[in-house]
mmCIF file of C-alpha atoms in Angstrom:
data_model
loop_
_atom_site.group_PDB
_atom_site.id
_atom_site.type_symbol
_atom_site.label_atom_id
_atom_site.label_comp_id
_atom_site.label_asym_id
_atom_site.label_seq_id
_atom_site.Cartn_x
_atom_site.Cartn_y
_atom_site.Cartn_z
ATOM 1 C CA MET M 1 -11.952 -14.208 -25.547
ATOM 2 C CA GLN M 2 -8.895 -14.761 -23.559
ATOM 3 C CA ALA M 3 -8.243 -17.706 -21.335
ATOM 4 C CA THR M 4 -8.340 -18.401 -17.993
ATOM 5 C CA PRO M 5 -4.741 -19.292 -16.946
ATOM 6 C CA THR M 6 -4.307 -23.092 -15.485
ATOM 7 C CA PRO M 7 -4.697 -23.213 -11.777
ATOM 8 C CA LEU M 8 -0.933 -24.035 -11.050
ATOM 9 C CA ALA M 9 0.194 -25.007 -7.151
ATOM 10 C CA GLY M 10 4.156 -26.275 -6.654
ATOM 11 C CA ILE M 11 6.142 -26.919 -3.690
ATOM 12 C CA GLY M 12 10.202 -26.072 -3.216
ATOM 13 C CA LEU M 13 12.133 -29.182 -3.774
ATOM 14 C CA LYS M 14 13.395 -30.428 -0.827
ATOM 15 C CA THR M 15 16.793 -33.037 -1.305
ATOM 16 C CA VAL M 16 14.982 -35.613 0.834
ATOM 17 C CA HIS M 17 12.512 -35.878 -1.583
ATOM 18 C CA VAL M 18 13.955 -35.890 -4.601
ATOM 19 C CA ALA M 19 14.639 -39.525 -4.954
ATOM 20 C CA GLN M 20 11.081 -40.475 -4.027
ATOM 21 C CA ILE M 21 9.677 -37.491 -6.611
ATOM 22 C CA LEU M 22 12.034 -39.301 -9.440
ATOM 23 C CA ARG M 23 10.532 -42.503 -8.525
ATOM 24 C CA ASP M 24 7.115 -42.216 -7.566
ATOM 25 C CA GLY M 25 6.345 -38.829 -9.472
ATOM 26 C CA ALA M 26 4.405 -36.062 -7.094
ATOM 27 C CA ALA M 27 0.795 -34.536 -7.236
ATOM 28 C CA VAL M 28 1.995 -31.173 -7.996
ATOM 29 C CA ASP M 29 1.820 -28.871 -10.890
ATOM 30 C CA PHE M 30 5.704 -27.608 -10.609
ATOM 31 C CA PHE M 31 8.782 -27.359 -8.029
ATOM 32 C CA GLU M 32 11.103 -24.312 -7.406
ATOM 33 C CA VAL M 33 14.677 -24.282 -6.429
ATOM 34 C CA HIS M 34 16.778 -21.831 -5.052
ATOM 35 C CA ALA M 35 19.163 -20.665 -7.653
ATOM 36 C CA GLU M 36 22.306 -20.453 -5.603
ATOM 37 C CA ASN M 37 21.745 -24.317 -4.533
ATOM 38 C CA TYR M 38 22.209 -25.206 -8.417
ATOM 39 C CA MET M 39 24.966 -22.863 -9.689
ATOM 40 C CA VAL M 40 27.494 -25.335 -9.694
ATOM 41 C CA ALA M 41 29.707 -26.938 -12.930
ATOM 42 C CA GLY M 42 27.941 -30.668 -11.857
ATOM 43 C CA GLY M 43 27.348 -33.381 -9.932
ATOM 44 C CA PRO M 44 23.801 -34.893 -8.505
ATOM 45 C CA PHE M 45 21.778 -31.902 -8.112
ATOM 46 C CA LEU M 46 21.888 -30.476 -11.634
ATOM 47 C CA ARG M 47 21.402 -34.260 -12.846
ATOM 48 C CA HIS M 48 18.335 -34.413 -10.527
ATOM 49 C CA LEU M 49 17.115 -31.409 -11.345
ATOM 50 C CA GLU M 50 17.312 -32.125 -15.475
ATOM 51 C CA ALA M 51 15.372 -35.371 -14.654
ATOM 52 C CA LEU M 52 12.633 -33.128 -13.100
ATOM 53 C CA ARG M 53 12.721 -30.241 -15.503
ATOM 54 C CA ALA M 54 11.703 -32.947 -18.036
ATOM 55 C CA ARG M 55 8.560 -33.693 -16.107
ATOM 56 C CA TRP M 56 7.569 -30.414 -14.750
ATOM 57 C CA PRO M 57 7.954 -26.922 -15.243
ATOM 58 C CA LEU M 58 10.277 -25.133 -12.888
ATOM 59 C CA SER M 59 9.992 -21.838 -11.270
ATOM 60 C CA ILE M 60 13.893 -20.729 -10.519
ATOM 61 C CA HIS M 61 13.978 -18.099 -6.850
ATOM 62 C CA GLY M 62 17.609 -16.451 -6.393
ATOM 63 C CA VAL M 63 18.760 -15.182 -2.504
ATOM 64 C CA GLY M 64 21.727 -14.160 -3.646
ATOM 65 C CA LEU M 65 21.500 -10.976 -5.809
ATOM 66 C CA SER M 66 21.246 -8.189 -3.186
ATOM 67 C CA ILE M 67 19.247 -6.289 -5.755
ATOM 68 C CA GLY M 68 18.466 -3.364 -3.412
ATOM 69 C CA ALA M 69 22.694 -3.329 -1.879
ATOM 70 C CA PRO M 70 24.295 0.309 -2.083
ATOM 71 C CA GLY M 71 26.982 -1.379 -4.366
ATOM 72 C CA PRO M 72 27.192 -2.595 -7.944
ATOM 73 C CA LEU M 73 25.442 -6.089 -8.396
ATOM 74 C CA ASP M 74 27.892 -9.266 -8.592
ATOM 75 C CA GLU M 75 28.798 -9.771 -11.972
ATOM 76 C CA ALA M 76 30.268 -13.236 -11.616
ATOM 77 C CA HIS M 77 27.268 -14.106 -9.401
ATOM 78 C CA LEU M 78 24.921 -12.637 -12.483
ATOM 79 C CA GLU M 79 27.049 -14.820 -14.845
ATOM 80 C CA ARG M 80 26.503 -18.398 -12.906
ATOM 81 C CA LEU M 81 22.635 -17.117 -12.776
ATOM 82 C CA GLN M 82 22.138 -16.533 -16.663
ATOM 83 C CA ALA M 83 24.280 -19.680 -16.985
ATOM 84 C CA LEU M 84 21.847 -21.784 -15.069
ATOM 85 C CA LEU M 85 18.509 -19.818 -16.088
ATOM 86 C CA GLU M 86 19.751 -20.688 -19.839
ATOM 87 C CA ARG M 87 20.600 -24.459 -19.044
ATOM 88 C CA PHE M 88 17.167 -25.190 -17.391
ATOM 89 C CA GLU M 89 14.674 -22.638 -18.793
ATOM 90 C CA PRO M 90 12.388 -21.648 -16.236
ATOM 91 C CA GLN M 91 8.532 -20.593 -16.463
ATOM 92 C CA TRP M 92 9.447 -18.133 -13.833
ATOM 93 C CA PHE M 93 12.426 -16.534 -12.280
ATOM 94 C CA SER M 94 12.027 -14.385 -8.991
ATOM 95 C CA GLU M 95 14.578 -12.499 -6.169
ATOM 96 C CA HIS M 96 13.735 -10.404 -3.314
ATOM 97 C CA LEU M 97 13.445 -6.921 -2.378
ATOM 98 C CA ALA M 98 15.822 -6.973 -0.277
ATOM 99 C CA TRP M 99 19.795 -6.660 -0.021
ATOM 100 C CA SER M 100 22.564 -9.462 1.760
ATOM 101 C CA ILE M 101 26.107 -8.027 0.607
ATOM 102 C CA HIS M 102 27.984 -5.140 2.293
ATOM 103 C CA GLY M 103 31.289 -4.800 1.707
ATOM 104 C CA GLY M 104 31.887 -7.814 -0.327
ATOM 105 C CA ARG M 105 30.632 -9.911 2.201
ATOM 106 C CA TYR M 106 27.419 -12.472 2.877
ATOM 107 C CA LEU M 107 25.551 -11.218 5.701
ATOM 108 C CA GLY M 108 23.414 -14.655 5.452
ATOM 109 C CA ASP M 109 20.231 -12.950 5.682
ATOM 110 C CA LEU M 110 17.512 -11.325 3.466
ATOM 111 C CA LEU M 111 17.691 -7.631 4.519
ATOM 112 C CA PRO M 112 15.371 -4.910 4.170
ATOM 113 C CA LEU M 113 15.732 -1.543 3.137
ATOM 114 C CA PRO M 114 14.135 1.899 3.506
ATOM 115 C CA TYR M 115 11.795 2.784 1.187
ATOM 116 C CA HIS M 116 12.758 6.640 -0.331
ATOM 117 C CA ARG M 117 13.875 8.188 -3.427
ATOM 118 C CA ALA M 118 17.505 7.049 -3.444
ATOM 119 C CA THR M 119 16.605 3.333 -2.918
ATOM 120 C CA LEU M 120 13.951 3.532 -5.418
ATOM 121 C CA GLN M 121 16.664 4.665 -8.000
ATOM 122 C CA ARG M 122 19.196 1.844 -7.165
ATOM 123 C CA VAL M 123 16.870 -0.899 -7.120
ATOM 124 C CA CYS M 124 15.316 0.063 -10.837
ATOM 125 C CA GLU M 125 18.581 0.126 -11.709
ATOM 126 C CA HIS M 126 19.702 -3.338 -10.621
ATOM 127 C CA ILE M 127 16.560 -4.675 -11.667
ATOM 128 C CA ASP M 128 16.900 -3.065 -14.841
ATOM 129 C CA GLN M 129 20.689 -4.072 -15.062
ATOM 130 C CA VAL M 130 19.581 -7.856 -14.001
ATOM 131 C CA GLN M 131 16.542 -8.575 -16.848
ATOM 132 C CA THR M 132 18.898 -7.055 -19.607
ATOM 133 C CA ARG M 133 21.467 -9.426 -18.844
ATOM 134 C CA LEU M 134 19.142 -12.410 -18.546
ATOM 135 C CA GLY M 135 16.909 -11.461 -21.424
ATOM 136 C CA ARG M 136 13.867 -12.251 -19.426
ATOM 137 C CA ARG M 137 11.308 -10.372 -16.973
ATOM 138 C CA LEU M 138 12.441 -10.838 -13.153
ATOM 139 C CA LEU M 139 9.445 -11.195 -10.430
ATOM 140 C CA LEU M 140 10.293 -8.840 -7.478
ATOM 141 C CA GLU M 141 9.601 -10.575 -3.516
ATOM 142 C CA ASN M 142 8.162 -8.618 -0.906
ATOM 143 C CA PRO M 143 10.189 -8.854 1.867
ATOM 144 C CA SER M 144 9.075 -10.211 5.666
ATOM 145 C CA ARG M 145 9.929 -7.236 8.093
ATOM 146 C CA TYR M 146 10.904 -6.418 11.269
ATOM 147 C CA VAL M 147 11.453 -2.852 11.563
ATOM 148 C CA ALA M 148 10.285 -0.251 10.196
ATOM 149 C CA PHE M 149 12.853 2.942 9.064
ATOM 150 C CA ASP M 150 12.063 6.272 9.909
ATOM 151 C CA ALA M 151 14.391 7.215 6.428
ATOM 152 C CA SER M 152 11.593 5.760 4.449
ATOM 153 C CA THR M 153 9.339 8.194 2.277
ATOM 154 C CA MET M 154 7.216 6.141 0.965
ATOM 155 C CA ASP M 155 4.628 2.475 1.997
ATOM 156 C CA GLU M 156 6.000 -0.561 1.121
ATOM 157 C CA ALA M 157 2.983 -0.815 -1.784
ATOM 158 C CA ALA M 158 3.914 2.436 -3.146
ATOM 159 C CA PHE M 159 7.473 1.405 -3.577
ATOM 160 C CA LEU M 160 6.690 -2.393 -4.998
ATOM 161 C CA THR M 161 4.129 -0.744 -7.888
ATOM 162 C CA GLU M 162 6.825 2.099 -8.375
ATOM 163 C CA VAL M 163 9.283 -0.228 -8.876
ATOM 164 C CA GLN M 164 7.387 -2.135 -11.040
ATOM 165 C CA ARG M 165 6.041 0.552 -13.321
ATOM 166 C CA ARG M 166 9.932 2.115 -13.965
ATOM 167 C CA SER M 167 11.320 -1.527 -14.250
ATOM 168 C CA GLY M 168 8.655 -3.386 -16.253
ATOM 169 C CA CYS M 169 9.385 -6.315 -13.614
ATOM 170 C CA GLY M 170 6.516 -8.314 -12.473
ATOM 171 C CA LEU M 171 5.817 -8.914 -8.673
ATOM 172 C CA LEU M 172 6.215 -12.144 -6.595
ATOM 173 C CA VAL M 173 3.829 -11.528 -3.597
ATOM 174 C CA ASP M 174 4.636 -13.648 -0.450
ATOM 175 C CA VAL M 175 1.451 -13.398 1.573
ATOM 176 C CA ASN M 176 2.869 -14.757 4.394
ATOM 177 C CA ASN M 177 5.522 -12.349 4.328
ATOM 178 C CA ALA M 178 3.172 -9.389 4.074
ATOM 179 C CA TYR M 179 1.159 -11.079 7.280
ATOM 180 C CA VAL M 180 4.236 -11.395 9.172
ATOM 181 C CA SER M 181 5.472 -7.725 8.455
ATOM 182 C CA ALA M 182 2.008 -6.478 9.287
ATOM 183 C CA VAL M 183 1.718 -8.042 12.849
ATOM 184 C CA ASN M 184 4.865 -6.907 13.399
ATOM 185 C CA GLN M 185 4.108 -3.592 12.897
ATOM 186 C CA GLY M 186 0.777 -3.243 13.929
ATOM 187 C CA CYS M 187 -0.779 -2.705 10.264
ATOM 188 C CA ASP M 188 -3.315 -4.517 8.036
ATOM 189 C CA ALA M 189 -1.847 -7.042 5.676
ATOM 190 C CA TRP M 190 -4.314 -6.080 3.071
ATOM 191 C CA GLU M 191 -3.155 -2.089 3.197
ATOM 192 C CA LEU M 192 0.054 -3.810 0.862
ATOM 193 C CA LEU M 193 -1.457 -6.563 -0.504
ATOM 194 C CA GLY M 194 -4.614 -4.791 -1.978
ATOM 195 C CA ALA M 195 -2.593 -2.145 -3.291
ATOM 196 C CA LEU M 196 -0.205 -3.831 -5.676
ATOM 197 C CA PRO M 197 -1.233 -3.759 -9.360
ATOM 198 C CA PRO M 198 -3.116 -6.837 -10.000
ATOM 199 C CA GLN M 199 -1.830 -7.106 -13.369
ATOM 200 C CA ALA M 200 1.736 -7.461 -12.787
ATOM 201 C CA ILE M 201 1.295 -10.392 -10.044
ATOM 202 C CA GLY M 202 3.082 -13.491 -11.487
ATOM 203 C CA GLU M 203 3.768 -15.943 -8.305
ATOM 204 C CA VAL M 204 2.644 -15.916 -5.094
ATOM 205 C CA HIS M 205 4.395 -17.837 -2.448
ATOM 206 C CA LEU M 206 2.499 -19.187 0.799
ATOM 207 C CA ALA M 207 4.739 -20.132 4.006
ATOM 208 C CA GLY M 208 4.784 -20.549 7.817
ATOM 209 C CA HIS M 209 5.827 -18.786 10.820
ATOM 210 C CA ARG M 210 6.498 -18.654 14.242
ATOM 211 C CA ARG M 211 4.756 -16.696 16.947
ATOM 212 C CA GLU M 212 6.724 -15.081 19.627
ATOM 213 C CA VAL M 213 6.668 -11.868 21.664
ATOM 214 C CA ASP M 214 9.090 -9.066 21.835
ATOM 215 C CA SER M 215 10.941 -7.760 24.712
ATOM 216 C CA LEU M 216 7.835 -5.264 25.456
ATOM 217 C CA GLY M 217 5.188 -8.041 24.749
ATOM 218 C CA ASP M 218 4.097 -7.178 21.934
ATOM 219 C CA PRO M 219 3.162 -9.789 18.854
ATOM 220 C CA LEU M 220 6.621 -11.034 17.213
ATOM 221 C CA LEU M 221 6.492 -13.171 13.723
ATOM 222 C CA ILE M 222 9.383 -14.805 12.815
ATOM 223 C CA ASP M 223 9.399 -15.437 8.817
ATOM 224 C CA THR M 224 10.296 -19.199 9.643
ATOM 225 C CA HIS M 225 9.334 -21.668 6.740
ATOM 226 C CA ASP M 226 9.356 -24.488 9.233
ATOM 227 C CA CYS M 227 5.638 -25.354 9.638
ATOM 228 C CA ALA M 228 2.412 -24.847 7.705
ATOM 229 C CA VAL M 229 0.521 -22.143 6.098
ATOM 230 C CA ALA M 230 -0.894 -20.477 9.215
ATOM 231 C CA ASP M 231 -5.413 -19.819 8.537
ATOM 232 C CA PRO M 232 -4.790 -15.961 8.912
ATOM 233 C CA VAL M 233 -2.414 -16.356 5.921
ATOM 234 C CA TRP M 234 -4.847 -18.580 3.813
ATOM 235 C CA SER M 235 -7.603 -16.533 4.234
ATOM 236 C CA LEU M 236 -5.198 -13.214 3.056
ATOM 237 C CA TYR M 237 -4.679 -15.734 0.294
ATOM 238 C CA ARG M 238 -8.260 -15.887 -1.128
ATOM 239 C CA ARG M 239 -8.960 -12.678 -0.815
ATOM 240 C CA LEU M 240 -6.378 -11.859 -2.951
ATOM 241 C CA LEU M 241 -7.173 -14.349 -5.412
ATOM 242 C CA ALA M 242 -10.858 -12.822 -5.205
ATOM 243 C CA ARG M 243 -9.229 -9.592 -6.245
ATOM 244 C CA LEU M 244 -7.309 -10.512 -8.905
ATOM 245 C CA GLY M 245 -10.086 -12.683 -10.678
ATOM 246 C CA ARG M 246 -7.665 -15.207 -11.910
ATOM 247 C CA PRO M 247 -5.337 -17.995 -10.893
ATOM 248 C CA VAL M 248 -1.524 -17.292 -9.888
ATOM 249 C CA PRO M 249 0.728 -19.739 -9.763
ATOM 250 C CA THR M 250 0.842 -20.421 -6.099
ATOM 251 C CA LEU M 251 3.712 -22.006 -4.123
ATOM 252 C CA ILE M 252 3.990 -23.947 -0.659
ATOM 253 C CA GLU M 253 7.544 -23.061 0.615
ATOM 254 C CA ARG M 254 9.156 -25.238 3.749
ATOM 255 C CA ASP M 255 12.728 -24.724 3.877
ATOM 256 C CA ALA M 256 12.804 -26.573 7.975
ATOM 257 C CA GLU M 257 11.741 -29.179 9.751
ATOM 258 C CA VAL M 258 10.573 -30.652 6.220
ATOM 259 C CA PRO M 259 7.973 -32.952 6.734
ATOM 260 C CA PRO M 260 6.950 -36.196 4.336
ATOM 261 C CA LEU M 261 6.429 -35.175 0.486
ATOM 262 C CA GLN M 262 2.492 -35.920 1.275
ATOM 263 C CA ALA M 263 1.937 -32.827 3.970
ATOM 264 C CA LEU M 264 3.440 -30.639 1.410
ATOM 265 C CA GLU M 265 1.380 -32.117 -1.798
ATOM 266 C CA ALA M 266 -1.796 -31.600 0.945
ATOM 267 C CA GLU M 267 -1.047 -27.840 1.057
ATOM 268 C CA ALA M 268 -0.450 -27.508 -3.090
ATOM 269 C CA ALA M 269 -3.909 -29.393 -3.165
ATOM 270 C CA ARG M 270 -5.331 -27.111 -0.893
ATOM 271 C CA ALA M 271 -4.025 -24.234 -2.725
ATOM 272 C CA ARG M 272 -5.118 -25.465 -6.045
ATOM 273 C CA ARG M 273 -8.528 -25.616 -4.787
ATOM 274 C CA ASP M 274 -8.616 -22.064 -4.181
ATOM 275 C CA LEU M 275 -7.567 -21.651 -7.591
ATOM 276 C CA ARG M 276 -10.131 -23.196 -9.667
ATOM 277 C CA HIS M 277 -12.426 -21.775 -7.627
ATOM 278 C CA VAL M 278 -11.317 -17.884 -8.479
ATOM 279 C CA ALA M 279 -11.192 -19.876 -12.049
ATOM 280 C CA GLN M 280 -14.491 -20.333 -11.841
ATOM 281 C CA PRO M 281 -15.970 -17.920 -9.702
ATOM 282 C CA GLN M 282 -19.460 -19.598 -9.417
ATOM 283 C CA VAL M 283 -18.085 -22.229 -7.237
ATOM 284 C CA TRP M 284 -16.721 -19.882 -4.582
ATOM 285 C CA PRO M 285 -18.502 -21.356 -1.275
ATOM 286 C CA GLN M 286 -18.766 -18.093 0.568
ATOM 287 C CA PRO M 287 -17.591 -14.820 1.197
ATOM 288 C CA HIS M 288 -14.071 -14.994 3.303
ATOM 289 C CA PRO M 289 -13.819 -13.270 6.205
ATOM 290 C CA HIS M 290 -11.489 -10.215 6.934
ATOM 291 C CA PRO M 291 -8.181 -11.581 8.391
ATOM 292 C CA GLN M 292 -7.588 -10.113 11.752
ATOM 293 C CA VAL M 293 -4.514 -9.594 13.470
ATOM 294 C CA GLU M 294 -3.062 -12.696 15.525
ATOM 295 C CA VAL M 295 -1.742 -11.953 18.906
ATOM 296 C CA PRO M 296 0.244 -14.499 20.535
ATOM 297 C CA ALA M 297 -1.496 -16.678 23.266
#
């Protein structure tokens, strides 16, 4: 009989919290850091991360590989990434299904790509290169999207599923990204979350978003990571866990308007409670409602 995975809830490590965490500890199960913030030769960032790594597991999350870009991957970036992973031996490593480099220039954002045969082939080749070079499995994260491409011939679930099947990578499911994309494109987030291969899902991200309206007055959500996780995202998360039937390491993301550490610990504790429920399904309090598409006031 296979043991149920341990419920693990972590938070993104923020510089403003480091001294407090090293002094007093933190009520979380792991920390996640952005790889590009630690691709340096030395200094306090690396010393602090070494001290944290001695006490907690790490998840290293890349934001600069540009896996979906048409050109070749940046070999120098890969080399620095490999050195970082070998130094800190994180529990998980992830990147985005996105592109951010064109003509040798970094564009400063994670941009979506059309889902068709050519981009599928390119993404699979790049993931194969990354996994071969790093000698470890990559978790690929679904992006937040604000547009849909006429050139797409596959939906996002079919694209991610085929990438996973061909490359053998895992999936990082960002529930907030799925919700933001669904509202912005007038569809149901569960069409993505419920169609992904459950056995491939190795980590979950939860984050906050801002509610706006576009020039036509339609709902527009911005993936800002500057506020607490919204209720519809929590509902989708619980529904995803119920489908998986097992706890999956879950991260609370906050990259702007960073609150006191205790606020992030509280959100991680909420995620851990849901993870424990799925580890012990008899204690699920009640069926969770189907999340409704959020309409700005």
